[in-house]
Coordinates of N, CA and C in Angstrom, one line a residue:
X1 N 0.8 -1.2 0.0 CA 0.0 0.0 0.0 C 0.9 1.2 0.0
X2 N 0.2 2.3 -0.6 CA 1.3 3.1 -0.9 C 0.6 4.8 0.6
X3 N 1.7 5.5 0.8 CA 1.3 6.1 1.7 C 0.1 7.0 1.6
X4 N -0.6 7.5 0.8 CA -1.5 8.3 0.9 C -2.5 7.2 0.8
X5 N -2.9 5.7 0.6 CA -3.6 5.2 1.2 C -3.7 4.8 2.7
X6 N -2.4 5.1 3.3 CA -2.7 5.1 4.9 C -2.7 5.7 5.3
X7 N -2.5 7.1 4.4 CA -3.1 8.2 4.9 C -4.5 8.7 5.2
X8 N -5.5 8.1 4.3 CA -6.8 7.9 3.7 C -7.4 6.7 4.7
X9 N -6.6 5.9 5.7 CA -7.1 4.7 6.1 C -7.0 5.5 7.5
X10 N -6.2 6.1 7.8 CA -5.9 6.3 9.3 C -6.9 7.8 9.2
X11 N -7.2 8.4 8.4 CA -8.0 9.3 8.6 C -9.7 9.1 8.9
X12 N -10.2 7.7 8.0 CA -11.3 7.3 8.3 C -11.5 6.5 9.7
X13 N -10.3 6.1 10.1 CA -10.6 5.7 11.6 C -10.3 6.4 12.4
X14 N -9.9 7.6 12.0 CA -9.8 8.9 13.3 C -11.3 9.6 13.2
X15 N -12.0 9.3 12.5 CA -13.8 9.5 11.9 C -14.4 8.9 12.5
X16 N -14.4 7.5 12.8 CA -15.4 7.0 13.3 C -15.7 7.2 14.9
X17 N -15.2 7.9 16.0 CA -15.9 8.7 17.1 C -17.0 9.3 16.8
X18 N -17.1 10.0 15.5 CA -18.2 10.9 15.2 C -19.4 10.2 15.2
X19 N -19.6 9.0 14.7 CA -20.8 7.9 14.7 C -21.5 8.2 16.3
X20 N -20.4 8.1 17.2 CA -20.7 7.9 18.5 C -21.0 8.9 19.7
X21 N -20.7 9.9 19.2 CA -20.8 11.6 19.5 C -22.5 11.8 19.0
X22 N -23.0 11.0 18.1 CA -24.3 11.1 17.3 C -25.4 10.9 18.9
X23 N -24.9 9.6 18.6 CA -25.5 9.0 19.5 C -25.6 8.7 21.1
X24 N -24.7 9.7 21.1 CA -24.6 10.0 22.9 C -24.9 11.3 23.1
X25 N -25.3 12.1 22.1 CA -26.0 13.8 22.3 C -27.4 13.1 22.3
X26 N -28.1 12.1 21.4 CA -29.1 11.9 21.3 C -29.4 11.6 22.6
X27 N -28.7 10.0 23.4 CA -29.2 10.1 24.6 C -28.9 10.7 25.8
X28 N -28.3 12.2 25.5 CA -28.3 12.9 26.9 C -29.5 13.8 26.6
X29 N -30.0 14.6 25.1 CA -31.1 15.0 25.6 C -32.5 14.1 25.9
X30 N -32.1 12.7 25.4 CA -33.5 12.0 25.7 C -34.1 11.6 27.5
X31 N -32.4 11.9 27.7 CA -32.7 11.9 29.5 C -32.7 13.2 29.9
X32 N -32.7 14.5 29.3 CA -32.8 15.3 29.7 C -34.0 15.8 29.8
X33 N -34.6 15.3 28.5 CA -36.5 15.1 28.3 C -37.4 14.7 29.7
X34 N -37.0 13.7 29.4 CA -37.3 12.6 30.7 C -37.4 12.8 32.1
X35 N -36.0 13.6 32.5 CA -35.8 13.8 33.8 C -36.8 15.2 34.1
X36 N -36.5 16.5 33.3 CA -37.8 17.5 33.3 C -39.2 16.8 33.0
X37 N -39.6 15.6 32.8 CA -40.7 15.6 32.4 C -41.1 14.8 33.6
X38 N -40.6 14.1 34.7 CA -40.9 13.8 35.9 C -40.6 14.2 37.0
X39 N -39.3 15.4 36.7 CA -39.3 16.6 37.6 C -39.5 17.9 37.2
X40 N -40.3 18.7 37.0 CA -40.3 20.3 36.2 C -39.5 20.9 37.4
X41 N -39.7 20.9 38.8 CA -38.6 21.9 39.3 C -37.7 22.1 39.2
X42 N -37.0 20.6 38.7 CA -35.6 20.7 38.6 C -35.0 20.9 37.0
X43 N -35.6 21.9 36.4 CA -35.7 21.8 35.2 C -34.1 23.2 34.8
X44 N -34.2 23.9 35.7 CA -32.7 24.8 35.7 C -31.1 24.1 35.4
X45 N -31.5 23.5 36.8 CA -30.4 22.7 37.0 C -29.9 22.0 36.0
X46 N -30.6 20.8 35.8 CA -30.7 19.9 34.7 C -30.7 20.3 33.5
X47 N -31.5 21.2 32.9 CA -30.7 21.8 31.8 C -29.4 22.3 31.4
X48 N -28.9 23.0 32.7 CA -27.7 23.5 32.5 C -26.5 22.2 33.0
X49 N -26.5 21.3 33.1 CA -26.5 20.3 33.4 C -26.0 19.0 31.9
X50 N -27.2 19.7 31.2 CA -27.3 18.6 29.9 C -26.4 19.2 28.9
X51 N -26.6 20.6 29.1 CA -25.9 21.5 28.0 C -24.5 21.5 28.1
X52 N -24.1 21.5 29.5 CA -22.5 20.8 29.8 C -22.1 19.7 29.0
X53 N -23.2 18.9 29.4 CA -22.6 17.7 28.4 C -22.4 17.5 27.6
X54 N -23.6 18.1 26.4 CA -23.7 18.0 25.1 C -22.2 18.8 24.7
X55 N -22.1 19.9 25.3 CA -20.7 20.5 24.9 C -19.6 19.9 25.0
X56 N -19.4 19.0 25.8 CA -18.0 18.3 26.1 C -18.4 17.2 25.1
X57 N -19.4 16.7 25.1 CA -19.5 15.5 23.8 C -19.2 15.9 22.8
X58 N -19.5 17.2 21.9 CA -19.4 17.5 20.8 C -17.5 18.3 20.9
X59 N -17.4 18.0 22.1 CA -15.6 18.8 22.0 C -14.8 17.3 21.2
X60 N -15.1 16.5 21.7 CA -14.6 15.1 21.7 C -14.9 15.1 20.2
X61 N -16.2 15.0 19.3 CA -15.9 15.2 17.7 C -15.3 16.4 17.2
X62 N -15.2 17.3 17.5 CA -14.1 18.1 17.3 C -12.6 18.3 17.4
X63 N -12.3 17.5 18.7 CA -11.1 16.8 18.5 C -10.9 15.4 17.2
X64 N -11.5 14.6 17.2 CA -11.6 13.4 16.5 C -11.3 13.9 14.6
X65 N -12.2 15.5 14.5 CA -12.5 15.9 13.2 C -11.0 16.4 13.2
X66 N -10.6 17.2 13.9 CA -9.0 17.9 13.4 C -8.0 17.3 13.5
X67 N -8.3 16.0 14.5 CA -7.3 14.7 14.2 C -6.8 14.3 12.3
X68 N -8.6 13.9 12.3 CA -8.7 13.7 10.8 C -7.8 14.1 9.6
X69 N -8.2 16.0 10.2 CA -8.1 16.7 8.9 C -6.5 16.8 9.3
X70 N -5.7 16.9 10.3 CA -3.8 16.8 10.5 C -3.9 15.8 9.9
X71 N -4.0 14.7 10.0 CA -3.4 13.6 9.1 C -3.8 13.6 7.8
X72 N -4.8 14.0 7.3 CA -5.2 13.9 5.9 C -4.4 14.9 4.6
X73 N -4.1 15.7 5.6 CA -3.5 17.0 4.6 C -1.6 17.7 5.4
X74 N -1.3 16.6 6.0 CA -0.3 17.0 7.0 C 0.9 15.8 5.5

């Protein structure tokens, strides 16, 4: 194999976190639904709470994506 296919190989597996980033924002707001919908008081909290999360999840594809793009074009 010549290098710019393992260039092209190591870039799609620095990609696939993103799959998983999908689906761990999906279930933090699905418990975030949840949790306001059997507690409304605690609905401050908890939101600010989820929105932590969702941001630190989505830092993690954002690292994963510039991983990507340094190896792809480095």
């Amino acid at each position: 194999m010549s290098d710019l296919a393992f260039k092209y190989l190591a870039a799609a597996i620095a990609v696939l976190p993103l799959g998983l980033v999908g689906l761990a924002v999906g279930k933090i707001f699905t418990t975030l639904i949840q949790c306001i919908a059997q507690n409304p008081a605690a609905k401050e909290k908890v939101y600010a709470l989820g929105l932590i999360g969702v941001a630190m999840t989505e830092a993690v594809a954002l690292f994963a994506l510039s991983v990507a793009f340094i190896v792809l074009f480095s």
